Short mmCIF file of C-alpha atoms in Angstrom, two decimals:
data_model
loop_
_atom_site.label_atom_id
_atom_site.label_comp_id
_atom_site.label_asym_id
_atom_site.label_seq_id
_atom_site.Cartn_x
_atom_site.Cartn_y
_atom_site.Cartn_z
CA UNK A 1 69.17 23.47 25.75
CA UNK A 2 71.02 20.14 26.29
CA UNK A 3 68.02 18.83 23.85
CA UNK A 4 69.51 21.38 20.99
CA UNK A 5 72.74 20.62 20.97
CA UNK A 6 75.05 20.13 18.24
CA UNK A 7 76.55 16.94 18.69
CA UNK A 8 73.30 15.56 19.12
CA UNK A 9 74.26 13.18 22.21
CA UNK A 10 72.10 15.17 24.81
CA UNK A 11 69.07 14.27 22.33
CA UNK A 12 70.31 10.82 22.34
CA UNK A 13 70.61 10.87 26.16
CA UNK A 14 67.46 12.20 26.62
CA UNK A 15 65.40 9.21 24.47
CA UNK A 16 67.12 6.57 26.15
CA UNK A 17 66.23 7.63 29.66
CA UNK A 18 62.53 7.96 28.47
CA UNK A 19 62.19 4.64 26.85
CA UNK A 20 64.12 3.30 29.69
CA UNK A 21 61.33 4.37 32.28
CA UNK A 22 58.37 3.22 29.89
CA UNK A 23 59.75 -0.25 30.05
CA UNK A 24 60.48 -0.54 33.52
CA UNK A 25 56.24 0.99 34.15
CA UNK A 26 55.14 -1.30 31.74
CA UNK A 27 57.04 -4.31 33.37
CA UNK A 28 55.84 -3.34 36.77
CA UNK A 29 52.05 -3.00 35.48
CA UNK A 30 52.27 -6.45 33.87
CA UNK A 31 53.94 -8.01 36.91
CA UNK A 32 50.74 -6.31 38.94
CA UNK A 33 48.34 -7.94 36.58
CA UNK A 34 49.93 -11.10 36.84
CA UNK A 35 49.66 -10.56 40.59
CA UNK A 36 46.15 -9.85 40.87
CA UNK A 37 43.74 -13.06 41.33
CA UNK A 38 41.48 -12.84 37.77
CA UNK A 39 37.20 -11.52 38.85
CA UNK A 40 35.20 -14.74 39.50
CA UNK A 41 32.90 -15.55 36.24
CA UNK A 42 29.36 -14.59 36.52
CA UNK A 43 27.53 -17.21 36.98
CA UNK A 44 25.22 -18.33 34.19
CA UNK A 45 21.26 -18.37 34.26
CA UNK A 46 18.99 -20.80 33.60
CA UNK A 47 18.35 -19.12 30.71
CA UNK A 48 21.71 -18.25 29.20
CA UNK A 49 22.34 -22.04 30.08
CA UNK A 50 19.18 -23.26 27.96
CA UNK A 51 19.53 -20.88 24.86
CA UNK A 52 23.38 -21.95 24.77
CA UNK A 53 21.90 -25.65 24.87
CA UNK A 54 18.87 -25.48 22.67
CA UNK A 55 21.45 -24.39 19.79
CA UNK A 56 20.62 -21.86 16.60
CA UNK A 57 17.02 -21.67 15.22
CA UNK A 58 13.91 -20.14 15.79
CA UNK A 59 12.47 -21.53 19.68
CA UNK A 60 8.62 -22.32 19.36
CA UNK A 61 7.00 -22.92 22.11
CA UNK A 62 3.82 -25.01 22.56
CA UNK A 63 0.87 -23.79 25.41
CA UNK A 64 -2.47 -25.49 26.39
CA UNK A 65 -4.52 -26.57 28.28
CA UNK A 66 -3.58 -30.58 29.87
CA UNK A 67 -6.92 -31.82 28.66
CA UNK A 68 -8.77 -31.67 25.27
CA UNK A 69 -12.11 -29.79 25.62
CA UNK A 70 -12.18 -29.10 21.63
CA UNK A 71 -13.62 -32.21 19.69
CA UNK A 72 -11.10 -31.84 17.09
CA UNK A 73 -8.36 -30.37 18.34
CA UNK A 74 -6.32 -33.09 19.74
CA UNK A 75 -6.00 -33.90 16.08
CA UNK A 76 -5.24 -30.44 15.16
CA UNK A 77 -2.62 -30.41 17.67
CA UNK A 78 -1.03 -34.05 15.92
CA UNK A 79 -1.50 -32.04 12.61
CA UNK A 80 0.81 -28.76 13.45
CA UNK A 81 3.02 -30.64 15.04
CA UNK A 82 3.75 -32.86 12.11
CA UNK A 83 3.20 -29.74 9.35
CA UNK A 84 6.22 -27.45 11.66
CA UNK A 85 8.60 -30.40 11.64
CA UNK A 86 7.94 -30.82 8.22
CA UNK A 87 8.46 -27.33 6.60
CA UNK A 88 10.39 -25.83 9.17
CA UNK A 89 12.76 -28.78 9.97
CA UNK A 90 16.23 -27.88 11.37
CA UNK A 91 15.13 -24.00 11.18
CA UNK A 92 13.65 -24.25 14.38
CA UNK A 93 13.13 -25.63 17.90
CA UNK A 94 10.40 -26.72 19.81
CA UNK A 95 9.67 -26.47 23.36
CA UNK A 96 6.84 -28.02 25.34
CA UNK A 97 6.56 -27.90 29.00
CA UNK A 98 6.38 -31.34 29.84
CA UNK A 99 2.59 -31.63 30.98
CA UNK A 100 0.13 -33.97 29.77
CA UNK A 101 -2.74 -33.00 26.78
CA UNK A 102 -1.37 -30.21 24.60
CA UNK A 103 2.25 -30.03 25.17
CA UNK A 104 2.49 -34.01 25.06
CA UNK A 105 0.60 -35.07 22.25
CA UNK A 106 2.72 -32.07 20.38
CA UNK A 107 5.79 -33.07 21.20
CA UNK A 108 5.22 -36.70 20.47
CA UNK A 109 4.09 -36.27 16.93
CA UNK A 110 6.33 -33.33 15.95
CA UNK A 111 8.64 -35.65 13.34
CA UNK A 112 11.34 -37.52 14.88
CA UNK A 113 11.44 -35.49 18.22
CA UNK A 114 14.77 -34.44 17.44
CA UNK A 115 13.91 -30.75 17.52
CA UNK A 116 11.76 -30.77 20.80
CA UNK A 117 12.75 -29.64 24.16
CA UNK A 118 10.42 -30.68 27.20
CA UNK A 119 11.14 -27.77 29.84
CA UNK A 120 10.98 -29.04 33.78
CA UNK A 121 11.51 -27.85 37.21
CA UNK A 122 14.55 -29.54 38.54
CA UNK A 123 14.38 -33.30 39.33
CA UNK A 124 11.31 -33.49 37.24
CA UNK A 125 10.90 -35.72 34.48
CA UNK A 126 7.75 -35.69 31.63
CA UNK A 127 7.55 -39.13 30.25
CA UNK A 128 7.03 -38.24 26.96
CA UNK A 129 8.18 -40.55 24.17
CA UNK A 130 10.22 -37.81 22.06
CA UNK A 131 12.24 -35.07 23.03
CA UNK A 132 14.73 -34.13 25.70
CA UNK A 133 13.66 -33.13 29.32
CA UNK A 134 15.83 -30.23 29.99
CA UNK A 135 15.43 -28.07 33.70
CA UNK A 136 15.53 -25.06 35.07
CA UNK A 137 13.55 -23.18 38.40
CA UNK A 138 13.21 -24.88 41.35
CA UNK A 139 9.48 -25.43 41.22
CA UNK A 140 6.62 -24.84 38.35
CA UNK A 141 6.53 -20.87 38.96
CA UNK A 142 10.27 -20.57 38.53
CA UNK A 143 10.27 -23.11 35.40
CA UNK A 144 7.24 -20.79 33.70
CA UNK A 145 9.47 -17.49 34.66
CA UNK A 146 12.21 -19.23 32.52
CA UNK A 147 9.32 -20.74 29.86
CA UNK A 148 7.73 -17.29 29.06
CA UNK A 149 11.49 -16.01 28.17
CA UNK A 150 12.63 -18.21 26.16
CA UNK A 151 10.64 -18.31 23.37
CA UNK A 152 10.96 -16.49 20.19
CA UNK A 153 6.93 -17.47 19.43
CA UNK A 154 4.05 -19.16 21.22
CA UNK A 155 1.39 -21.00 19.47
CA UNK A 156 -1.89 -21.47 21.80
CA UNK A 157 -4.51 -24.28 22.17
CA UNK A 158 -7.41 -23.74 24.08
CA UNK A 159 -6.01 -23.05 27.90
CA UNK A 160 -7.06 -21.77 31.29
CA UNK A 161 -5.29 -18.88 33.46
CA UNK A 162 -2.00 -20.68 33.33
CA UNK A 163 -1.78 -20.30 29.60
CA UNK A 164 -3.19 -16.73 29.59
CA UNK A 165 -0.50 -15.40 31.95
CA UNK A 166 2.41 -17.03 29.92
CA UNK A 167 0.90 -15.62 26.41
CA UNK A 168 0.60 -12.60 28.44
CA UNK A 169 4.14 -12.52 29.42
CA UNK A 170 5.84 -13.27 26.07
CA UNK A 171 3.96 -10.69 24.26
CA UNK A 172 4.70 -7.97 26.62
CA UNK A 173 8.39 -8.57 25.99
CA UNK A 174 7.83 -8.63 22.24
CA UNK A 175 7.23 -12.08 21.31
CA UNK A 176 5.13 -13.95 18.46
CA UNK A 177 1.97 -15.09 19.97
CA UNK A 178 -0.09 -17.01 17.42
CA UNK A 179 -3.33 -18.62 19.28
CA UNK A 180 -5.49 -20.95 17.33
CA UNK A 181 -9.08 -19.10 17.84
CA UNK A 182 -10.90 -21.68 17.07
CA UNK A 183 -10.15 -24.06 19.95
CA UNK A 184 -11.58 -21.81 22.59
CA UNK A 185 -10.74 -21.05 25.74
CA UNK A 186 -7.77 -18.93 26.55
CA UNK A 187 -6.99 -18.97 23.05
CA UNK A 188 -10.15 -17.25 22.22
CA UNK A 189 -9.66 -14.37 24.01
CA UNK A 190 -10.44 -15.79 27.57
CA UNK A 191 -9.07 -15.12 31.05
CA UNK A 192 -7.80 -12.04 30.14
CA UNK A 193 -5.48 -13.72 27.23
CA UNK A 194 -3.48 -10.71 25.46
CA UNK A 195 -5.72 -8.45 23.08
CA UNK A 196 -3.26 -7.61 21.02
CA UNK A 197 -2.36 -11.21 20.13
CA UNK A 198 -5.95 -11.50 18.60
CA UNK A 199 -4.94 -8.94 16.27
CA UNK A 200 -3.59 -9.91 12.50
CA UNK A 201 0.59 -10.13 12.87
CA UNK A 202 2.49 -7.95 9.70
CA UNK A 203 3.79 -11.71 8.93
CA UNK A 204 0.34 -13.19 8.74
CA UNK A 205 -2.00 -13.36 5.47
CA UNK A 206 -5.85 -12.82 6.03
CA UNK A 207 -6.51 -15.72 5.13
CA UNK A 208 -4.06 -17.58 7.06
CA UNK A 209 -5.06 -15.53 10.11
CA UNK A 210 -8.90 -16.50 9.51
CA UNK A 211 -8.33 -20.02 9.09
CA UNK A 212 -7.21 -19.82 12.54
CA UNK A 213 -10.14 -19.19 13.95
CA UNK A 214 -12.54 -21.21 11.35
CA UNK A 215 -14.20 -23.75 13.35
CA UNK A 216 -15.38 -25.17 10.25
CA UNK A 217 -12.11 -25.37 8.14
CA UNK A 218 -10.52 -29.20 7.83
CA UNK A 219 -7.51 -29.56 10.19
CA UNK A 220 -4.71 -30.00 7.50
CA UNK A 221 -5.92 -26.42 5.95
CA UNK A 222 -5.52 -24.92 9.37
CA UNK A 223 -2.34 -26.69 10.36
CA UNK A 224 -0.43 -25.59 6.87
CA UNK A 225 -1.76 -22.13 7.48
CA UNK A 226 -0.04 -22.30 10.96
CA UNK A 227 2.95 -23.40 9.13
CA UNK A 228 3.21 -20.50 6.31
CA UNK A 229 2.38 -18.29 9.35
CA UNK A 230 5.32 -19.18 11.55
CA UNK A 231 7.57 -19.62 8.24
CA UNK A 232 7.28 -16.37 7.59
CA UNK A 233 7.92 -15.00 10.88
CA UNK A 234 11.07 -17.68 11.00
CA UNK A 235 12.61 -16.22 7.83
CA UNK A 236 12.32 -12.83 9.34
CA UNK A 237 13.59 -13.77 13.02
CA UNK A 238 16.49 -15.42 11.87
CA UNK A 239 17.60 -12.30 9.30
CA UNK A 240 17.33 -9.76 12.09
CA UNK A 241 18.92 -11.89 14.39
CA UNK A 242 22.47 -9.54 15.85
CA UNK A 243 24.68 -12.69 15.86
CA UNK A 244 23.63 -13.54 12.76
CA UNK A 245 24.13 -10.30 10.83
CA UNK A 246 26.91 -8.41 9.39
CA UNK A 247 26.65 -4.84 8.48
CA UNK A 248 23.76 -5.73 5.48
CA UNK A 249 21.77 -7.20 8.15
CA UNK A 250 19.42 -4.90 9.87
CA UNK A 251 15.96 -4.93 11.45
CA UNK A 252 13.43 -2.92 7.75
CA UNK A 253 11.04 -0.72 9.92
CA UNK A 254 9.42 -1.12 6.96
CA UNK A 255 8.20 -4.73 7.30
CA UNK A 256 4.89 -4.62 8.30
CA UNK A 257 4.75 -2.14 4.56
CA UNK A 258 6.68 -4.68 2.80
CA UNK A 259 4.19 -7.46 4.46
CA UNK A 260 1.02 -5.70 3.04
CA UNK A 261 2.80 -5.46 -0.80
CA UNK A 262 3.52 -8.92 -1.03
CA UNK A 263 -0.47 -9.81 -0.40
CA UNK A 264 -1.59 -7.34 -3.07
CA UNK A 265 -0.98 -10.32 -5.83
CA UNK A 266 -2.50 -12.73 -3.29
CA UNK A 267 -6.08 -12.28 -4.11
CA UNK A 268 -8.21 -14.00 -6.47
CA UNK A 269 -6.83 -12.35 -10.17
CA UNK A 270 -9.97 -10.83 -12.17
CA UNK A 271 -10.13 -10.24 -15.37
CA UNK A 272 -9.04 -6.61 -16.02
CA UNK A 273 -10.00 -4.29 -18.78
CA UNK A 274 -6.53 -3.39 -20.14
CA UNK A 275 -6.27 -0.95 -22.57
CA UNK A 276 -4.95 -1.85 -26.35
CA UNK A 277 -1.11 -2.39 -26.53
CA UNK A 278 -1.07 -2.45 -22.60
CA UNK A 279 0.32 -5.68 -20.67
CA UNK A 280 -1.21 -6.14 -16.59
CA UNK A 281 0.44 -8.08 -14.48
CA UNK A 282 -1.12 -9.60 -11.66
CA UNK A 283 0.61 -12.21 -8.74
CA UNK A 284 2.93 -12.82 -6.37
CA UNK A 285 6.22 -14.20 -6.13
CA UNK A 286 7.41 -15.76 -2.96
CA UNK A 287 11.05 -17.14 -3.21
CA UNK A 288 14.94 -15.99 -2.37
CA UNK A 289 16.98 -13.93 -3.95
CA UNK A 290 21.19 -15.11 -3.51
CA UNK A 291 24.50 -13.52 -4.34
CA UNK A 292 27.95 -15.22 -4.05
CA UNK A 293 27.58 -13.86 -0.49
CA UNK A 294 23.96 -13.28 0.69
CA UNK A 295 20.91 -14.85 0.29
CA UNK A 296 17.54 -12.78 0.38
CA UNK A 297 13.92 -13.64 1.56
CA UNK A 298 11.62 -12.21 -1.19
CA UNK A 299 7.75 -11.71 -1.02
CA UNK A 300 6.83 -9.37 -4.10
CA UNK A 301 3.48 -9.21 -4.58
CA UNK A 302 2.13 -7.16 -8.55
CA UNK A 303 -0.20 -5.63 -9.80
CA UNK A 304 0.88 -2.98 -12.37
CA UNK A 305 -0.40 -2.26 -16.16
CA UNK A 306 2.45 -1.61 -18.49
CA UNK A 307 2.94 -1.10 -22.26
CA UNK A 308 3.81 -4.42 -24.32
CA UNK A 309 6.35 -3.36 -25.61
CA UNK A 310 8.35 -2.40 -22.33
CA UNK A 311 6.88 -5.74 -20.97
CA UNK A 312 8.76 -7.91 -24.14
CA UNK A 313 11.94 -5.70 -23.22
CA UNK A 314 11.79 -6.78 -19.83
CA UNK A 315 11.44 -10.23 -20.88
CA UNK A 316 13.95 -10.05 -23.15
CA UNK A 317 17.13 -8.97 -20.89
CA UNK A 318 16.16 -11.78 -18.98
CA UNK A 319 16.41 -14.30 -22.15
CA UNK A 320 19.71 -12.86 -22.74
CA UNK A 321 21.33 -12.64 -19.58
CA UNK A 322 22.66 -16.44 -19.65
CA UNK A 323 20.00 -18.14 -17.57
CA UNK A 324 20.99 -21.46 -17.25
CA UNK A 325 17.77 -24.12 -18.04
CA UNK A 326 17.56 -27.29 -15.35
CA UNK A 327 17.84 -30.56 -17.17
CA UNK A 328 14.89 -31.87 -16.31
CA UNK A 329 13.82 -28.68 -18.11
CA UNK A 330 15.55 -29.18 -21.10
CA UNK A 331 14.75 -31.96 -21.56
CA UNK A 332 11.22 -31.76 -21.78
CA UNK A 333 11.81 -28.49 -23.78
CA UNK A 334 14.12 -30.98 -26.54
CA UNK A 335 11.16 -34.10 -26.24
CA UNK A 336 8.83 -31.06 -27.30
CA UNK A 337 10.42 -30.20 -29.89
CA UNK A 338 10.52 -26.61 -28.12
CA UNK A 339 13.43 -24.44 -29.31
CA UNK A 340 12.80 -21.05 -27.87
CA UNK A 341 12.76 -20.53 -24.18
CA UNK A 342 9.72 -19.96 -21.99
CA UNK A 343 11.12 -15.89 -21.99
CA UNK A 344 11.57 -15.74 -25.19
CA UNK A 345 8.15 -16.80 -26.52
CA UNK A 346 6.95 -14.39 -23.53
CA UNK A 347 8.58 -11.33 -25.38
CA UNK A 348 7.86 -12.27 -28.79
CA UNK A 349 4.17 -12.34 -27.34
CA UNK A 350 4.36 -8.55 -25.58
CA UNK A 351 6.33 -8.21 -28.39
CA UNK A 352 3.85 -9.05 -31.03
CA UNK A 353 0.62 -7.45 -29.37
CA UNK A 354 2.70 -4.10 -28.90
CA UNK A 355 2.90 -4.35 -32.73
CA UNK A 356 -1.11 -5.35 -33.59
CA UNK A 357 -1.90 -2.30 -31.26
CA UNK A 358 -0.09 0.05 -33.33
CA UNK A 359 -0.96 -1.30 -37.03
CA UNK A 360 -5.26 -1.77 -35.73
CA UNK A 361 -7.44 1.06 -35.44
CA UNK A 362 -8.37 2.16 -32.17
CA UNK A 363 -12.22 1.95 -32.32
CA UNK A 364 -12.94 3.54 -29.07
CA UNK A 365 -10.70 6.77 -30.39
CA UNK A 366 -11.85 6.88 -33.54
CA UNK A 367 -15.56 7.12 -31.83
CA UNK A 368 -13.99 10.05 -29.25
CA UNK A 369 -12.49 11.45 -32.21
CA UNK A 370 -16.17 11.61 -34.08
CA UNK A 371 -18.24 12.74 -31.16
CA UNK A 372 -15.33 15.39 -30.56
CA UNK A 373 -15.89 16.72 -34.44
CA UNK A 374 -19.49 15.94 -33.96
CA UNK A 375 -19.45 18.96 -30.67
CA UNK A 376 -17.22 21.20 -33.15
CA UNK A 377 -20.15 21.36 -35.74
CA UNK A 378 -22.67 21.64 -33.28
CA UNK A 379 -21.08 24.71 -31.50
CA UNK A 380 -20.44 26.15 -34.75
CA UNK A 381 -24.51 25.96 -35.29
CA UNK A 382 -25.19 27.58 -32.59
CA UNK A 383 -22.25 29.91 -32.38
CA UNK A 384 -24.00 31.31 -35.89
CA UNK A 385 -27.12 31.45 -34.72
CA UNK A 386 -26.38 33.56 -31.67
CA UNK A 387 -24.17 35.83 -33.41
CA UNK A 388 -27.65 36.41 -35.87
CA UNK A 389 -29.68 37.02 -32.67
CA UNK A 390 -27.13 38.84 -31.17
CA UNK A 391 -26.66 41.54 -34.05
CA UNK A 392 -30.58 41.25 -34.79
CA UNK A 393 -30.89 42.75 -31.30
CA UNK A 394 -28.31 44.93 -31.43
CA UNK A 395 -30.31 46.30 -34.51
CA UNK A 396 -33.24 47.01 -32.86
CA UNK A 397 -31.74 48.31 -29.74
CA UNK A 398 -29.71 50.82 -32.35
CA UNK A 399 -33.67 51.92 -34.15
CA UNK A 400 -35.10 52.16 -30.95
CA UNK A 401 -32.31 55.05 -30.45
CA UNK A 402 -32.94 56.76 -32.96
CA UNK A 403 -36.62 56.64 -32.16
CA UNK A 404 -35.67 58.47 -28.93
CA UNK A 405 -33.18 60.67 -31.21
CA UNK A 406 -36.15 61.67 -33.28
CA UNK A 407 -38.34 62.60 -29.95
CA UNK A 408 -35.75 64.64 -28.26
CA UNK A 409 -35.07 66.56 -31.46
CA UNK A 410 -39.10 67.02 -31.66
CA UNK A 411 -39.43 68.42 -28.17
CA UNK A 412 -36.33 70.66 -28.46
CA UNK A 413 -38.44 72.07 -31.59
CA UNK A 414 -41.61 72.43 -29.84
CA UNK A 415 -39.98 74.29 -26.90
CA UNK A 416 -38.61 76.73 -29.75
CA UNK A 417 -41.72 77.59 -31.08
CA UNK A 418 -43.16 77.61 -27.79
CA UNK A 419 -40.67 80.74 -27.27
CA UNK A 420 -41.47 82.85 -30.31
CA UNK A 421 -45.37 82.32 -29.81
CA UNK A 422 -44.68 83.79 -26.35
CA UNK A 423 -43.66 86.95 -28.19
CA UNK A 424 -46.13 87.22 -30.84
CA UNK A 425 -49.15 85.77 -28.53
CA UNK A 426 -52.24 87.30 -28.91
CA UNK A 427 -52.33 87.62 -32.55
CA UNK A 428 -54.45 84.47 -34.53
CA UNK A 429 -51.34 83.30 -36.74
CA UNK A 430 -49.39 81.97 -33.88
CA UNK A 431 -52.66 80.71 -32.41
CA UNK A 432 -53.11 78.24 -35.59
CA UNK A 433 -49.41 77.48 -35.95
CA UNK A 434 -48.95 76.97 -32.25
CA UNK A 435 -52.02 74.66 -32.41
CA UNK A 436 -50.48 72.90 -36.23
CA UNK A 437 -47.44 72.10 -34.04
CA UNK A 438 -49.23 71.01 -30.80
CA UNK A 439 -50.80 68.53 -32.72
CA UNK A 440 -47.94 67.23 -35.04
CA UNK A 441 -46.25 66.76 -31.76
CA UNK A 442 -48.36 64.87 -30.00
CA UNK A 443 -48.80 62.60 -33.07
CA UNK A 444 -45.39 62.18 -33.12
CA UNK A 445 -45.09 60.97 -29.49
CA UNK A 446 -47.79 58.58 -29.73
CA UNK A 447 -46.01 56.98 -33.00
CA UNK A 448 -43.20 56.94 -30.42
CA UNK A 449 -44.81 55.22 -27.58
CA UNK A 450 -45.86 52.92 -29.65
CA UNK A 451 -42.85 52.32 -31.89
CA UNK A 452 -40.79 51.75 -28.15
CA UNK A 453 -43.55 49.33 -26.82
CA UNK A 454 -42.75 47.12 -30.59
CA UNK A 455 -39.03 47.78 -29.83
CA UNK A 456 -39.11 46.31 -26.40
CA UNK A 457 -41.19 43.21 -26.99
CA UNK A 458 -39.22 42.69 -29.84
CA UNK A 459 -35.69 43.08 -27.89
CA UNK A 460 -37.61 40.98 -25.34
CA UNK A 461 -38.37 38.04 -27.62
CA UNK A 462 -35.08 38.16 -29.21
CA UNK A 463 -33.52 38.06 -25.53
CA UNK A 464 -35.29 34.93 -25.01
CA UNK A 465 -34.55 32.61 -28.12
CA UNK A 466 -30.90 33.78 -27.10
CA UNK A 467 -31.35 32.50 -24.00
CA UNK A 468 -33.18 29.39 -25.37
CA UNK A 469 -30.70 28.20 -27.86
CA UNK A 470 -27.94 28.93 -25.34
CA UNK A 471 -29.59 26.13 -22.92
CA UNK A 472 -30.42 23.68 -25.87
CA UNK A 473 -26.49 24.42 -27.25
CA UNK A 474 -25.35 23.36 -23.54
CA UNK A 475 -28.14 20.42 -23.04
CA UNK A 476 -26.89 19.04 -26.67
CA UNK A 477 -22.93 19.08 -26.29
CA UNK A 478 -23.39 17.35 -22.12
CA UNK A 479 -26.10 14.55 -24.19
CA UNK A 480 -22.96 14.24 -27.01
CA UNK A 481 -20.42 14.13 -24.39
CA UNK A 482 -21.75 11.52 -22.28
#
């Protein structure tokens, strides 16, 4: 009531006291928080510690066995190490675990050492001559707890049980493991070494994944297909990474699909049979694909047939959409003497062969065209023929009906004078006429049997060249057809 007063100074009353008492709460829950001693930090783990240290970038890490059984693959250890610093550079991080063979000779000959991260118990020290000795765990079982979390991928030389358990580890938790076969031990499947790391990754070619396990390949093959491999699993890691993304950025379920298109291209390109006026395109492209604010790992791989003339279309909008030639380009295009672009010529090529298509005769449909006329006249033979069979025996079927008319009308005589002989029997004029007509009739009926036994061989043999030229009409169009 005071609320809905007039003067409006009950209303006014009424605020004040309300804001009043929300500032003196709010004062009195600040002064409590300021009051209140802030909850102790919790304390960070070895491994929060080590991915905070190790910095951004995709963390490799390096098993094996501590001495080379292999004859070669000491050197194909000095080879992948050198190949990863080399293509994958600042993109990623290495991490060894400081014990001799494998791990050592890797981290020693992986470029400069900047990138490589020996990983010790606490107090321990490696003695390698590149990378950092960094610590965590107590002891070795607590350092390999930490070791088989950290990485993002594991590549795998030879090995024992100790190498088994930690490839084991990673790939139950989702990791890369990528073991090089062909070394043996562990890494072959051994001491109960993860199945399903023997099994082609989405982000692995065929062939890359076989020269794994080639004993016979030559090192630097294998090494630079251990490179591509963990390139494009790099690439991939670091664009579904959360810190890294913004709302573009997501995890495609459809990878592994996406994988599989981009090797269709991959394979060795045959020569097709392409069809007049028609353009196939077979490859892949492998590159990136950038916006003024995103840049975009592409793998496409082709293999489509398409008209020319769409082809030089395509070609076309992209000789007109401003692309800008690299000097080095143009200049070789100006010593050349060159004037039109690389695109251009392409679509004045499609262009051109879209054209020749349409102006040349198509020989192979001229030849369908002239085996189709070709089963036109044929059936048209035949189609005559049969229609003469057809009304030749629907001729004789009609005269053998009236042969049968002819009978019936006989007997239905007979049996009329077999009525009026019944009432004049006994006297010798019906006996001769009855006999006259006795013997007429049975002339008659043997004409008739013998007229229907001509009437049904004929109807029979006409039945069967029917028959016959239906199966050599059939047997000729198939031969013309094929």
């Amino acid at each position: 009531a005071d609320m809905a007063s007039a003067d409006g100074q009950a209303v006014g009353s009424a605020t004040e006291a309300f804001d009043e008492w929300l500032r003196a709460n709010s004062n009195a829950n600040l002064d409590q928080a300021e009051s209140e001693p802030a909850a102790p930090a919790k304390p960070q783990t070895d491994l929060e510690r080590l991915k905070a240290e190790l910095g951004g970038g995709v963390r490799i890490c390096v098993l094996g066995s501590t001495s080379f059984q292999g004859e070669d693959t000491e050197e194909l250890v000095k080879a992948t190490a050198a190949e990863l610093a080399k293509s994958l550079g600042s993109e990623a991080i290495f991490v060894t675990g400081g014990l001799a063979g494998v791990q050592q000779v890797f981290a020693e000959n992986c470029g400069d050492g900047s990138r490589v991260w020996n990983l010790l118990p606490r107090g321990s020290r490696s003695g390698f001559t590149q990378g950092k000795d960094v610590h965590a765990g107590k002891d070795m079982a607590e350092r390999r707890e930490v070791f088989g979390e950290l990485g993002d991928a594991y590549i795998s030389f030879e090995g024992g049980p100790g190498v088994s358990a930690e490839a084991k580890a990673a790939g139950a938790r989702g990791a890369a493991v990528i073991p090089f076969v062909r070394t043996g031990g562990a890494s072959s499947g051994m001491f109960e070494f993860p199945a399903s790391a023997l099994s082609r990754p989405w982000y692995a070619t065929q062939e890359q994944w076989e020269l794994l396990a080639d004993k016979e390949a030559p090192v630097p093959k294998v090494a630079a297909a251990c490179a591509s491999v963990l390139g494009s699993f790099a690439a991939h890691h670091k664009a579904t990474q959360a810190e890294d993304c913004d709302e573009f950025c997501y995890a495609d379920p459809d990878a592994e699909r996406w994988a599989a298109l981009a090797e269709i291209g991959a394979g060795v390109v045959s020569i097709p049979d392409v069809k007049k006026g028609n353009m196939r395109l077979q490859g892949t492209f492998a590159g990136t694909a950038t916006t003024h604010t995103h840049q975009m790992d592409v793998a496409v791989g082709v293999d489509v047939e398409m008209p020319s003339q769409v082809a030089a279309s395509a070609i076309k909008q992209l000789t007109d959409s401003g692309l800008t030639i690299p000097e080095d380009a143009k200049e070789a295009l100006e010593a050349a003497g060159e004037k039109k672009s690389l695109f251009g010529a392409l679509a004045d090529y499609f262009r051109g062969d879209a054209q020749e298509a349409a102006q040349t005769p198509d020989l192979p449909s001229m030849i369908m065209n002239g085996v189709q006329l070709k089963l036109e006249e044929v059936d048209a033979v035949y189609q005559e023929k049969e229609q003469k069979l057809v009304s030749e025996l629907d001729a004789a079927k009609q005269q053998a009906s009236g042969l049968e008319s002819q009978a019936a009308k006989l007997q239905e005589e007979r049996d009329e004078l077999k009525e009026k002989l019944k009432s004049l029997s006994g006297t010798a004029g019906a006996q001769a006429t009855s006999r006259d007509r006795d013997g007429e009739l049975q002339e008659l009926q043997g004409l008739l049997a013998q007229k229907d036994a001509e009437m049904a061989t004929r109807v029979g043999d006409l039945e069967l060249q029917l028959g016959h030229s239906l199966a050599e009409r059939e047997e000729l169009l198939s031969s013309l057809t094929k």
